[in-house]
PDB file of C-alpha atoms in Angstrom:
ATOM      1  CA  MET A  20      49.683  79.645 -47.379  1.00 46.00           C
ATOM      2  CA  ALA A  21      46.621  81.017 -48.230  1.00 49.00           C
ATOM      3  CA  GLU A  22      42.927  79.919 -47.072  1.00 64.00           C
ATOM      4  CA  GLU A  23      42.432  77.654 -50.465  1.00 67.00           C
ATOM      5  CA  GLY A  24      46.168  76.011 -49.782  1.00 86.00           C
ATOM      6  CA  ARG A  25      45.849  74.715 -46.446  1.00 97.00           C
ATOM      7  CA  LYS A  26      45.674  70.424 -46.671  1.00 98.00           C
ATOM      8  CA  ARG A  27      42.506  68.913 -44.659  1.00 98.00           C
ATOM      9  CA  VAL A  28      43.951  65.650 -42.706  1.00 98.00           C
ATOM     10  CA  ALA A  29      41.472  62.686 -42.285  1.00 98.00           C
ATOM     11  CA  ILE A  30      43.022  59.555 -39.915  1.00 98.00           C
ATOM     12  CA  ILE A  31      41.559  56.138 -41.209  1.00 98.00           C
ATOM     13  CA  GLY A  32      41.529  54.289 -37.480  1.00 98.00           C
ATOM     14  CA  SER A  33      41.146  54.972 -34.481  1.00 97.00           C
ATOM     15  CA  GLY A  34      42.666  52.542 -32.346  1.00 94.00           C
ATOM     16  CA  ASN A  35      46.318  51.929 -30.169  1.00 93.00           C
ATOM     17  CA  TRP A  36      48.324  53.524 -32.580  1.00 96.00           C
ATOM     18  CA  GLY A  37      45.701  55.677 -34.326  1.00 97.00           C
ATOM     19  CA  SER A  38      44.851  57.119 -31.269  1.00 98.00           C
ATOM     20  CA  VAL A  39      48.399  57.723 -30.610  1.00 98.00           C
ATOM     21  CA  ILE A  40      49.512  59.271 -34.187  1.00 98.00           C
ATOM     22  CA  ALA A  41      45.982  61.650 -33.685  1.00 98.00           C
ATOM     23  CA  ARG A  42      47.684  62.844 -30.806  1.00 98.00           C
ATOM     24  CA  ILE A  43      50.390  63.840 -32.813  1.00 98.00           C
ATOM     25  CA  VAL A  44      47.831  65.042 -36.300  1.00 98.00           C
ATOM     26  CA  GLY A  45      45.689  66.996 -33.898  1.00 98.00           C
ATOM     27  CA  GLN A  46      48.533  68.593 -32.248  1.00 98.00           C
ATOM     28  CA  ASN A  47      50.968  69.533 -35.525  1.00 98.00           C
ATOM     29  CA  VAL A  48      48.029  70.847 -37.421  1.00 98.00           C
ATOM     30  CA  LYS A  49      47.399  73.347 -34.944  1.00 98.00           C
ATOM     31  CA  GLU A  50      51.004  74.483 -34.668  1.00 98.00           C
ATOM     32  CA  HIS A  51      51.206  74.789 -38.516  1.00 98.00           C
ATOM     33  CA  ASN A  52      48.050  75.622 -39.061  1.00 97.00           C
ATOM     34  CA  ASP A  53      48.874  77.867 -42.115  1.00 97.00           C
ATOM     35  CA  VAL A  54      49.983  74.386 -44.065  1.00 98.00           C
ATOM     36  CA  PHE A  55      46.289  72.303 -42.410  1.00 98.00           C
ATOM     37  CA  PHE A  56      43.327  73.079 -41.206  1.00 98.00           C
ATOM     38  CA  GLU A  57      42.898  72.362 -37.373  1.00 98.00           C
ATOM     39  CA  GLY A  58      39.797  69.986 -37.841  1.00 98.00           C
ATOM     40  CA  VAL A  59      40.145  66.267 -38.061  1.00 98.00           C
ATOM     41  CA  GLU A  60      38.073  63.914 -38.854  1.00 98.00           C
ATOM     42  CA  MET A  61      38.715  60.592 -37.904  1.00 98.00           C
ATOM     43  CA  TYR A  62      37.026  57.234 -38.573  1.00 98.00           C
ATOM     44  CA  THR A  63      36.389  55.436 -35.953  1.00 98.00           C
ATOM     45  CA  TYR A  64      34.410  52.118 -35.737  1.00 96.00           C
ATOM     46  CA  GLU A  65      31.174  52.293 -33.910  1.00 96.00           C
ATOM     47  CA  GLU A  66      31.196  50.179 -30.783  1.00 95.00           C
ATOM     48  CA  LEU A  67      29.776  50.633 -27.234  1.00 96.00           C
ATOM     49  CA  VAL A  68      31.493  50.752 -24.617  1.00 95.00           C
ATOM     50  CA  ASP A  69      29.759  50.456 -21.189  1.00 95.00           C
ATOM     51  CA  GLY A  70      26.875  51.350 -23.437  1.00 96.00           C
ATOM     52  CA  VAL A  71      28.213  53.654 -24.505  1.00 97.00           C
ATOM     53  CA  LYS A  72      28.935  54.451 -28.128  1.00 98.00           C
ATOM     54  CA  LEU A  73      33.025  54.654 -28.763  1.00 97.00           C
ATOM     55  CA  THR A  74      32.817  58.121 -31.142  1.00 98.00           C
ATOM     56  CA  GLU A  75      31.069  59.569 -28.256  1.00 98.00           C
ATOM     57  CA  ILE A  76      33.464  58.761 -25.161  1.00 98.00           C
ATOM     58  CA  ILE A  77      36.053  60.127 -27.643  1.00 98.00           C
ATOM     59  CA  ASN A  78      34.382  63.679 -28.989  1.00 98.00           C
ATOM     60  CA  THR A  79      33.107  64.431 -25.333  1.00 98.00           C
ATOM     61  CA  LYS A  80      35.931  62.738 -23.243  1.00 97.00           C
ATOM     62  CA  HIS A  81      38.669  63.427 -26.178  1.00 98.00           C
ATOM     63  CA  MET A  82      39.363  60.137 -24.881  1.00 97.00           C
ATOM     64  CA  ASN A  83      39.961  56.411 -26.444  1.00 97.00           C
ATOM     65  CA  VAL A  84      38.705  55.030 -23.426  1.00 96.00           C
ATOM     66  CA  LYS A  85      39.548  51.370 -25.018  1.00 94.00           C
ATOM     67  CA  TYR A  86      42.273  51.835 -27.596  1.00 94.00           C
ATOM     68  CA  LEU A  87      44.263  54.203 -25.162  1.00 95.00           C
ATOM     69  CA  PRO A  88      42.841  55.137 -21.768  1.00 95.00           C
ATOM     70  CA  ASP A  89      45.088  57.956 -19.183  1.00 94.00           C
ATOM     71  CA  PHE A  90      45.493  59.836 -22.577  1.00 98.00           C
ATOM     72  CA  LEU A  91      43.476  62.500 -23.827  1.00 98.00           C
ATOM     73  CA  ILE A  92      42.806  62.630 -27.971  1.00 98.00           C
ATOM     74  CA  PRO A  93      43.163  66.545 -28.922  1.00 98.00           C
ATOM     75  CA  GLU A  94      39.874  68.313 -28.980  1.00 98.00           C
ATOM     76  CA  ASN A  95      40.785  69.338 -32.982  1.00 98.00           C
ATOM     77  CA  ILE A  96      39.963  65.446 -32.769  1.00 98.00           C
ATOM     78  CA  HIS A  97      36.352  64.286 -34.242  1.00 98.00           C
ATOM     79  CA  ALA A  98      35.632  61.265 -34.130  1.00 98.00           C
ATOM     80  CA  ASN A  99      33.105  59.814 -37.082  1.00 98.00           C
ATOM     81  CA  PRO A 100      31.496  56.399 -37.429  1.00 98.00           C
ATOM     82  CA  ASP A 101      30.741  57.413 -41.256  1.00 98.00           C
ATOM     83  CA  VAL A 102      34.302  56.765 -42.829  1.00 98.00           C
ATOM     84  CA  VAL A 103      32.582  58.873 -46.355  1.00 98.00           C
ATOM     85  CA  GLU A 104      32.098  61.445 -44.155  1.00 98.00           C
ATOM     86  CA  CYS A 105      35.493  61.066 -42.718  1.00 98.00           C
ATOM     87  CA  VAL A 106      36.964  61.657 -45.990  1.00 98.00           C
ATOM     88  CA  LYS A 107      35.730  63.251 -48.894  1.00 97.00           C
ATOM     89  CA  ASP A 108      36.925  66.951 -48.016  1.00 97.00           C
ATOM     90  CA  ALA A 109      40.182  65.794 -47.011  1.00 98.00           C
ATOM     91  CA  ASP A 110      43.513  66.108 -48.897  1.00 98.00           C
ATOM     92  CA  ILE A 111      45.885  63.895 -47.554  1.00 98.00           C
ATOM     93  CA  LEU A 112      44.409  60.426 -45.674  1.00 98.00           C
ATOM     94  CA  VAL A 113      46.377  58.469 -42.321  1.00 98.00           C
ATOM     95  CA  PHE A 114      45.352  55.486 -42.982  1.00 98.00           C
ATOM     96  CA  VAL A 115      45.973  53.310 -39.301  1.00 97.00           C
ATOM     97  CA  VAL A 116      43.285  50.542 -40.064  1.00 95.00           C
ATOM     98  CA  PRO A 117      44.405  46.463 -38.874  1.00 87.00           C
ATOM     99  CA  HIS A 118      45.565  45.352 -42.922  1.00 84.00           C
ATOM    100  CA  GLN A 119      42.680  43.090 -42.513  1.00 84.00           C
ATOM    101  CA  PHE A 120      40.558  45.875 -43.439  1.00 92.00           C
ATOM    102  CA  VAL A 121      42.175  47.374 -45.484  1.00 95.00           C
ATOM    103  CA  ARG A 122      40.543  46.752 -49.070  1.00 94.00           C
ATOM    104  CA  ARG A 123      36.769  46.728 -47.264  1.00 96.00           C
ATOM    105  CA  VAL A 124      37.352  50.889 -45.769  1.00 97.00           C
ATOM    106  CA  CYS A 125      39.122  51.823 -49.860  1.00 97.00           C
ATOM    107  CA  GLU A 126      35.545  50.031 -51.049  1.00 97.00           C
ATOM    108  CA  MET A 127      33.582  51.683 -48.955  1.00 97.00           C
ATOM    109  CA  MET A 128      35.479  54.654 -49.923  1.00 97.00           C
ATOM    110  CA  LYS A 129      36.270  55.257 -53.357  1.00 95.00           C
ATOM    111  CA  ASN A 130      34.444  57.066 -55.103  1.00 96.00           C
ATOM    112  CA  PHE A 131      34.140  59.983 -53.001  1.00 98.00           C
ATOM    113  CA  LEU A 132      37.442  60.935 -52.575  1.00 98.00           C
ATOM    114  CA  LYS A 133      38.271  64.448 -53.415  1.00 97.00           C
ATOM    115  CA  PRO A 134      41.352  64.615 -57.354  1.00 95.00           C
ATOM    116  CA  ASN A 135      44.800  64.920 -56.021  1.00 95.00           C
ATOM    117  CA  VAL A 136      44.655  63.463 -52.647  1.00 98.00           C
ATOM    118  CA  ILE A 137      47.690  62.403 -51.533  1.00 98.00           C
ATOM    119  CA  ALA A 138      47.753  59.035 -48.909  1.00 98.00           C
ATOM    120  CA  ILE A 139      50.007  57.940 -46.629  1.00 98.00           C
ATOM    121  CA  SER A 140      49.919  54.005 -44.568  1.00 98.00           C
ATOM    122  CA  LEU A 141      51.041  53.244 -41.311  1.00 97.00           C
ATOM    123  CA  ILE A 142      49.728  49.399 -41.756  1.00 94.00           C
ATOM    124  CA  LYS A 143      52.294  47.083 -40.876  1.00 88.00           C
ATOM    125  CA  GLY A 144      51.400  43.832 -42.757  1.00 82.00           C
ATOM    126  CA  LEU A 145      51.209  42.143 -46.151  1.00 83.00           C
ATOM    127  CA  ASP A 146      48.600  40.858 -48.759  1.00 77.00           C
ATOM    128  CA  HIS A 147      48.654  37.638 -50.240  1.00 66.00           C
ATOM    129  CA  THR A 148      47.215  38.078 -53.790  1.00 65.00           C
ATOM    130  CA  LYS A 149      46.949  34.810 -56.805  1.00 58.00           C
ATOM    131  CA  THR A 150      50.306  37.202 -57.892  1.00 55.00           C
ATOM    132  CA  GLY A 151      52.689  37.069 -54.745  1.00 64.00           C
ATOM    133  CA  LEU A 152      52.915  39.271 -52.010  1.00 76.00           C
ATOM    134  CA  THR A 153      51.446  42.641 -52.132  1.00 88.00           C
ATOM    135  CA  LEU A 154      53.083  45.667 -49.929  1.00 93.00           C
ATOM    136  CA  VAL A 155      49.442  47.528 -48.146  1.00 94.00           C
ATOM    137  CA  SER A 156      50.373  50.437 -49.787  1.00 96.00           C
ATOM    138  CA  ASN A 157      49.972  49.039 -53.081  1.00 95.00           C
ATOM    139  CA  VAL A 158      46.391  47.975 -52.387  1.00 95.00           C
ATOM    140  CA  ILE A 159      45.616  50.996 -51.045  1.00 97.00           C
ATOM    141  CA  LYS A 160      47.177  52.216 -54.184  1.00 97.00           C
ATOM    142  CA  GLU A 161      45.216  49.933 -56.679  1.00 96.00           C
ATOM    143  CA  ALA A 162      41.744  49.735 -54.699  1.00 96.00           C
ATOM    144  CA  LEU A 163      41.987  53.908 -54.380  1.00 98.00           C
ATOM    145  CA  ASP A 164      43.351  54.562 -58.193  1.00 97.00           C
ATOM    146  CA  LEU A 165      45.782  56.967 -56.699  1.00 97.00           C
ATOM    147  CA  PRO A 166      49.439  57.710 -58.527  1.00 96.00           C
ATOM    148  CA  GLU A 167      51.022  56.192 -55.176  1.00 96.00           C
ATOM    149  CA  VAL A 168      50.574  55.766 -51.764  1.00 98.00           C
ATOM    150  CA  SER A 169      53.211  56.826 -49.224  1.00 98.00           C
ATOM    151  CA  VAL A 170      54.521  54.842 -45.720  1.00 98.00           C
ATOM    152  CA  LEU A 171      55.476  55.336 -42.154  1.00 98.00           C
ATOM    153  CA  MET A 172      57.027  52.737 -39.762  1.00 98.00           C
ATOM    154  CA  GLY A 173      59.354  52.479 -36.951  1.00 97.00           C
ATOM    155  CA  ALA A 174      60.074  52.154 -33.395  1.00 96.00           C
ATOM    156  CA  ASN A 175      56.835  53.306 -32.205  1.00 94.00           C
ATOM    157  CA  LEU A 176      55.347  51.682 -28.952  1.00 92.00           C
ATOM    158  CA  ALA A 177      51.919  53.369 -29.120  1.00 93.00           C
ATOM    159  CA  LYS A 178      51.797  53.966 -25.246  1.00 93.00           C
ATOM    160  CA  GLU A 179      55.735  55.185 -25.335  1.00 96.00           C
ATOM    161  CA  VAL A 180      54.914  57.830 -28.074  1.00 97.00           C
ATOM    162  CA  ALA A 181      51.869  58.286 -26.201  1.00 98.00           C
ATOM    163  CA  ARG A 182      54.476  59.578 -23.504  1.00 98.00           C
ATOM    164  CA  GLU A 183      56.034  61.240 -25.388  1.00 98.00           C
ATOM    165  CA  LEU A 184      58.958  59.327 -24.917  1.00 98.00           C
ATOM    166  CA  PHE A 185      61.575  59.951 -27.655  1.00 98.00           C
ATOM    167  CA  GLY A 186      61.178  57.684 -30.657  1.00 97.00           C
ATOM    168  CA  GLU A 187      61.842  57.473 -34.070  1.00 97.00           C
ATOM    169  CA  ALA A 188      60.082  56.995 -37.759  1.00 98.00           C
ATOM    170  CA  THR A 189      60.968  56.651 -41.126  1.00 98.00           C
ATOM    171  CA  ILE A 190      58.499  57.714 -44.106  1.00 98.00           C
ATOM    172  CA  GLY A 191      59.098  56.242 -47.279  1.00 98.00           C
ATOM    173  CA  CYS A 192      57.605  58.926 -49.806  1.00 97.00           C
ATOM    174  CA  ARG A 193      57.585  57.826 -53.251  1.00 93.00           C
ATOM    175  CA  VAL A 194      56.560  61.811 -54.284  1.00 95.00           C
ATOM    176  CA  LYS A 195      59.299  63.511 -53.650  1.00 94.00           C
ATOM    177  CA  GLU A 196      57.158  66.459 -53.483  1.00 95.00           C
ATOM    178  CA  ASP A 197      54.811  65.478 -50.707  1.00 97.00           C
ATOM    179  CA  GLY A 198      57.686  64.486 -48.337  1.00 97.00           C
ATOM    180  CA  PRO A 199      58.284  68.039 -46.747  1.00 97.00           C
ATOM    181  CA  LEU A 200      54.673  67.736 -46.217  1.00 98.00           C
ATOM    182  CA  LEU A 201      54.593  64.598 -44.430  1.00 98.00           C
ATOM    183  CA  LYS A 202      57.087  65.157 -42.435  1.00 98.00           C
ATOM    184  CA  GLN A 203      55.449  68.740 -41.232  1.00 98.00           C
ATOM    185  CA  LEU A 204      52.276  66.272 -40.038  1.00 98.00           C
ATOM    186  CA  PHE A 205      53.796  63.711 -37.946  1.00 98.00           C
ATOM    187  CA  HIS A 206      57.313  65.468 -36.152  1.00 98.00           C
ATOM    188  CA  THR A 207      57.511  66.870 -33.703  1.00 98.00           C
ATOM    189  CA  HIS A 208      60.796  67.326 -30.793  1.00 97.00           C
ATOM    190  CA  TYR A 209      60.206  63.649 -29.031  1.00 98.00           C
ATOM    191  CA  PHE A 210      58.643  61.680 -32.651  1.00 98.00           C
ATOM    192  CA  LYS A 211      61.812  62.405 -34.767  1.00 98.00           C
ATOM    193  CA  ILE A 212      61.418  61.963 -38.411  1.00 98.00           C
ATOM    194  CA  ASN A 213      63.667  60.362 -41.566  1.00 98.00           C
ATOM    195  CA  VAL A 214      62.332  60.628 -45.038  1.00 98.00           C
ATOM    196  CA  VAL A 215      64.299  57.836 -47.473  1.00 97.00           C
ATOM    197  CA  GLU A 216      62.391  57.602 -51.078  1.00 95.00           C
ATOM    198  CA  ASP A 217      63.086  53.654 -50.517  1.00 95.00           C
ATOM    199  CA  ALA A 218      59.666  53.213 -49.376  1.00 96.00           C
ATOM    200  CA  ASP A 219      59.238  49.450 -50.530  1.00 95.00           C
ATOM    201  CA  THR A 220      61.882  48.503 -48.398  1.00 97.00           C
ATOM    202  CA  VAL A 221      60.608  50.571 -45.162  1.00 97.00           C
ATOM    203  CA  GLU A 222      57.429  48.841 -45.466  1.00 96.00           C
ATOM    204  CA  LEU A 223      58.188  45.317 -45.887  1.00 95.00           C
ATOM    205  CA  CYS A 224      60.290  46.494 -42.799  1.00 96.00           C
ATOM    206  CA  GLY A 225      57.577  47.272 -40.829  1.00 94.00           C
ATOM    207  CA  ALA A 226      55.596  43.833 -41.795  1.00 92.00           C
ATOM    208  CA  LEU A 227      58.046  41.359 -41.799  1.00 95.00           C
ATOM    209  CA  LYS A 228      59.864  41.617 -38.372  1.00 96.00           C
ATOM    210  CA  ASN A 229      56.139  40.769 -36.532  1.00 94.00           C
ATOM    211  CA  ALA A 230      57.165  37.659 -37.543  1.00 94.00           C
ATOM    212  CA  VAL A 231      60.091  37.826 -36.042  1.00 97.00           C
ATOM    213  CA  ALA A 232      59.022  39.046 -33.412  1.00 97.00           C
ATOM    214  CA  ILE A 233      56.675  35.714 -32.628  1.00 96.00           C
ATOM    215  CA  GLY A 234      59.571  33.368 -32.606  1.00 96.00           C
ATOM    216  CA  ALA A 235      60.594  35.686 -30.156  1.00 97.00           C
ATOM    217  CA  GLY A 236      58.340  35.556 -28.048  1.00 97.00           C
ATOM    218  CA  ILE A 237      57.785  31.829 -28.932  1.00 97.00           C
ATOM    219  CA  VAL A 238      62.591  31.959 -27.445  1.00 97.00           C
ATOM    220  CA  ASP A 239      61.129  34.020 -24.911  1.00 97.00           C
ATOM    221  CA  ALA A 240      57.964  30.985 -23.327  1.00 97.00           C
ATOM    222  CA  LEU A 241      60.817  28.331 -23.629  1.00 97.00           C
ATOM    223  CA  GLY A 242      62.904  30.261 -21.836  1.00 97.00           C
ATOM    224  CA  MET A 243      65.994  30.256 -23.910  1.00 97.00           C
ATOM    225  CA  GLY A 244      67.339  33.488 -23.563  1.00 94.00           C
ATOM    226  CA  ASP A 245      68.992  36.130 -24.684  1.00 95.00           C
ATOM    227  CA  ASN A 246      71.550  34.815 -27.174  1.00 97.00           C
ATOM    228  CA  THR A 247      68.519  33.043 -28.240  1.00 97.00           C
ATOM    229  CA  LYS A 248      66.751  35.941 -28.517  1.00 97.00           C
ATOM    230  CA  ALA A 249      69.660  37.875 -30.674  1.00 97.00           C
ATOM    231  CA  ALA A 250      70.361  34.694 -32.929  1.00 98.00           C
ATOM    232  CA  ILE A 251      66.704  35.251 -33.191  1.00 97.00           C
ATOM    233  CA  ILE A 252      66.654  38.837 -34.164  1.00 98.00           C
ATOM    234  CA  ARG A 253      70.632  39.043 -36.423  1.00 98.00           C
ATOM    235  CA  ILE A 254      68.623  35.404 -38.443  1.00 97.00           C
ATOM    236  CA  GLY A 255      65.513  37.429 -39.097  1.00 97.00           C
ATOM    237  CA  LEU A 256      67.145  40.586 -39.881  1.00 98.00           C
ATOM    238  CA  LYS A 257      69.287  38.599 -42.041  1.00 97.00           C
ATOM    239  CA  GLU A 258      66.111  37.395 -43.750  1.00 95.00           C
ATOM    240  CA  MET A 259      64.319  39.743 -43.945  1.00 96.00           C
ATOM    241  CA  ILE A 260      66.974  41.860 -46.522  1.00 97.00           C
ATOM    242  CA  ASP A 261      67.474  38.215 -48.475  1.00 95.00           C
ATOM    243  CA  PHE A 262      63.518  38.103 -49.038  1.00 94.00           C
ATOM    244  CA  ALA A 263      63.514  42.112 -49.918  1.00 94.00           C
ATOM    245  CA  ASN A 264      66.495  41.438 -52.182  1.00 95.00           C
ATOM    246  CA  ARG A 265      64.715  38.770 -53.912  1.00 93.00           C
ATOM    247  CA  PHE A 266      61.044  39.865 -54.458  1.00 90.00           C
ATOM    248  CA  TYR A 267      61.836  43.827 -54.717  1.00 90.00           C
ATOM    249  CA  GLU A 268      64.228  46.258 -57.039  1.00 90.00           C
ATOM    250  CA  GLY A 269      66.196  48.690 -56.180  1.00 91.00           C
ATOM    251  CA  VAL A 270      66.517  48.144 -52.304  1.00 95.00           C
ATOM    252  CA  GLN A 271      68.907  49.868 -50.468  1.00 96.00           C
ATOM    253  CA  ILE A 272      70.581  48.615 -47.570  1.00 97.00           C
ATOM    254  CA  GLU A 273      70.620  51.499 -45.470  1.00 97.00           C
ATOM    255  CA  THR A 274      67.094  51.283 -45.123  1.00 98.00           C
ATOM    256  CA  PHE A 275      67.792  48.261 -42.619  1.00 98.00           C
ATOM    257  CA  TYR A 276      69.574  50.435 -40.579  1.00 97.00           C
ATOM    258  CA  GLU A 277      66.664  53.298 -40.447  1.00 98.00           C
ATOM    259  CA  SER A 278      64.275  53.636 -37.504  1.00 98.00           C
ATOM    260  CA  CYS A 279      61.856  50.923 -39.870  1.00 97.00           C
ATOM    261  CA  GLY A 280      64.403  48.126 -40.009  1.00 97.00           C
ATOM    262  CA  VAL A 281      67.158  47.246 -37.150  1.00 97.00           C
ATOM    263  CA  ALA A 282      66.039  49.572 -34.655  1.00 97.00           C
ATOM    264  CA  ASP A 283      61.779  48.423 -35.592  1.00 97.00           C
ATOM    265  CA  LEU A 284      63.041  44.694 -35.297  1.00 97.00           C
ATOM    266  CA  ILE A 285      64.708  45.312 -31.980  1.00 97.00           C
ATOM    267  CA  THR A 286      62.151  47.027 -29.786  1.00 96.00           C
ATOM    268  CA  THR A 287      59.635  44.980 -31.343  1.00 95.00           C
ATOM    269  CA  CYS A 288      60.861  41.723 -30.570  1.00 97.00           C
ATOM    270  CA  TYR A 289      61.350  42.878 -26.900  1.00 96.00           C
ATOM    271  CA  ALA A 290      58.332  44.837 -25.772  1.00 93.00           C
ATOM    272  CA  GLY A 291      55.580  44.408 -28.538  1.00 90.00           C
ATOM    273  CA  ARG A 292      52.436  42.810 -28.826  1.00 91.00           C
ATOM    274  CA  ASN A 293      54.029  40.724 -31.526  1.00 93.00           C
ATOM    275  CA  ARG A 294      56.685  39.451 -28.943  1.00 96.00           C
ATOM    276  CA  LEU A 295      53.516  38.869 -26.204  1.00 94.00           C
ATOM    277  CA  ALA A 296      51.790  37.015 -28.693  1.00 94.00           C
ATOM    278  CA  GLY A 297      54.106  34.314 -29.600  1.00 95.00           C
ATOM    279  CA  GLU A 298      54.722  33.750 -25.696  1.00 96.00           C
ATOM    280  CA  GLU A 299      51.114  33.253 -24.982  1.00 94.00           C
ATOM    281  CA  PHE A 300      50.894  30.880 -28.017  1.00 95.00           C
ATOM    282  CA  ILE A 301      53.054  28.294 -26.601  1.00 96.00           C
ATOM    283  CA  LYS A 302      52.544  29.495 -22.269  1.00 95.00           C
ATOM    284  CA  SER A 303      48.909  29.390 -22.757  1.00 94.00           C
ATOM    285  CA  LYS A 304      48.259  27.104 -25.825  1.00 94.00           C
ATOM    286  CA  LYS A 305      45.550  29.488 -26.787  1.00 92.00           C
ATOM    287  CA  SER A 306      45.051  29.873 -30.386  1.00 93.00           C
ATOM    288  CA  PHE A 307      46.508  33.367 -32.198  1.00 91.00           C
ATOM    289  CA  ASP A 308      43.222  34.812 -32.123  1.00 90.00           C
ATOM    290  CA  GLN A 309      42.565  33.821 -28.500  1.00 91.00           C
ATOM    291  CA  VAL A 310      45.400  35.653 -27.365  1.00 90.00           C
ATOM    292  CA  GLU A 311      44.153  38.891 -29.481  1.00 87.00           C
ATOM    293  CA  GLN A 312      40.231  38.853 -27.577  1.00 87.00           C
ATOM    294  CA  GLU A 313      41.565  37.662 -24.025  1.00 88.00           C
ATOM    295  CA  ILE A 314      45.346  39.605 -23.764  1.00 84.00           C
ATOM    296  CA  LEU A 315      45.275  42.043 -25.878  1.00 81.00           C
ATOM    297  CA  GLY A 316      41.813  43.782 -25.641  1.00 76.00           C
ATOM    298  CA  GLY A 317      40.964  42.839 -28.996  1.00 73.00           C
ATOM    299  CA  GLN A 318      44.449  44.465 -30.571  1.00 75.00           C
ATOM    300  CA  LYS A 319      44.672  42.855 -34.186  1.00 78.00           C
ATOM    301  CA  LEU A 320      48.054  40.817 -35.011  1.00 84.00           C
ATOM    302  CA  GLN A 321      50.044  40.907 -38.008  1.00 85.00           C
ATOM    303  CA  GLY A 322      52.804  38.525 -37.458  1.00 90.00           C
ATOM    304  CA  PRO A 323      51.159  35.105 -37.365  1.00 90.00           C
ATOM    305  CA  HIS A 324      49.321  36.893 -40.696  1.00 87.00           C
ATOM    306  CA  THR A 325      52.815  37.819 -42.411  1.00 88.00           C
ATOM    307  CA  ALA A 326      54.362  34.826 -41.493  1.00 90.00           C
ATOM    308  CA  TYR A 327      51.589  32.583 -43.066  1.00 88.00           C
ATOM    309  CA  GLU A 328      51.723  34.955 -46.173  1.00 86.00           C
ATOM    310  CA  VAL A 329      55.568  34.446 -46.488  1.00 90.00           C
ATOM    311  CA  TYR A 330      55.512  30.937 -46.298  1.00 90.00           C
ATOM    312  CA  GLN A 331      52.909  30.235 -48.942  1.00 88.00           C
ATOM    313  CA  VAL A 332      55.200  32.742 -51.201  1.00 88.00           C
ATOM    314  CA  LEU A 333      58.447  30.923 -50.038  1.00 90.00           C
ATOM    315  CA  LYS A 334      56.123  27.679 -50.575  1.00 91.00           C
ATOM    316  CA  GLU A 335      55.259  28.552 -54.717  1.00 89.00           C
ATOM    317  CA  ASN A 336      58.533  30.208 -55.253  1.00 90.00           C
ATOM    318  CA  ASN A 337      60.589  26.582 -53.969  1.00 93.00           C
ATOM    319  CA  LEU A 338      62.140  28.210 -52.025  1.00 92.00           C
ATOM    320  CA  THR A 339      60.937  26.928 -48.138  1.00 90.00           C
ATOM    321  CA  GLU A 340      64.101  25.066 -47.339  1.00 89.00           C
ATOM    322  CA  GLU A 341      66.088  28.670 -47.163  1.00 83.00           C
TER     323      GLU A 341
END
């Protein structure tokens, strides 16, 4: 691909999952430098770690010592605390900030994007508005006035992906022509990507499974055993399918058998942070905010927020009995 045809990538977010994705993207843009520019800007919320700026640590030690210690980040990843500087030259935006901050970040960057920019969301969550639940990809789409936004979801425990243990992910691609390019950006020998067009379902799975995982954690806290947890997972999957079919069109049952569906649900209910939060909520009697700060080191939870948003929609539609 000619110099002018190569794509610049920007990653918006640098937490636990964002740093893991930076490892993959940083390596892939170097391997496919006929398609992508090798330098990648990563928007990093500035904070101090032992009196030193986090961006400075990442750019000199090539490690996110707060959110992903012990794993190197490729040297072609540049941590940038200025989101406008980060995205202004980008052709592909990779969103991986906590979903609570999406609107604010989009507001900051919306007037500084190149035309025809491609966006993909790796954010697992839902947003509740006056008209009901909104997918995070749609929040990004509307805030930035983009034609479409793709999504990547899957059974992806960050530490295991960082260790390069084999796993899978699903890209829900709303613009078919973007599929091969996005697959090239994320696919590796240990991180297998499958592209589907049923993007709404891919994203719904990524959000709803976190609410089920809170229930799985509560089961663990109560010592109710694997039979009970299996029931929670089965009923949870059925309710995810029912919810998707009731509120969204064109849902394909096959998508629930992708990594974004049943695989992510199982993984999260046994080993995810939302499962841990459900367990700690019962055992320690701490609030979910306290669990975030004291147990998870500031990592954000999606499960409690998603459960609340789903409940509001069910309540507004007189469906709580179901």
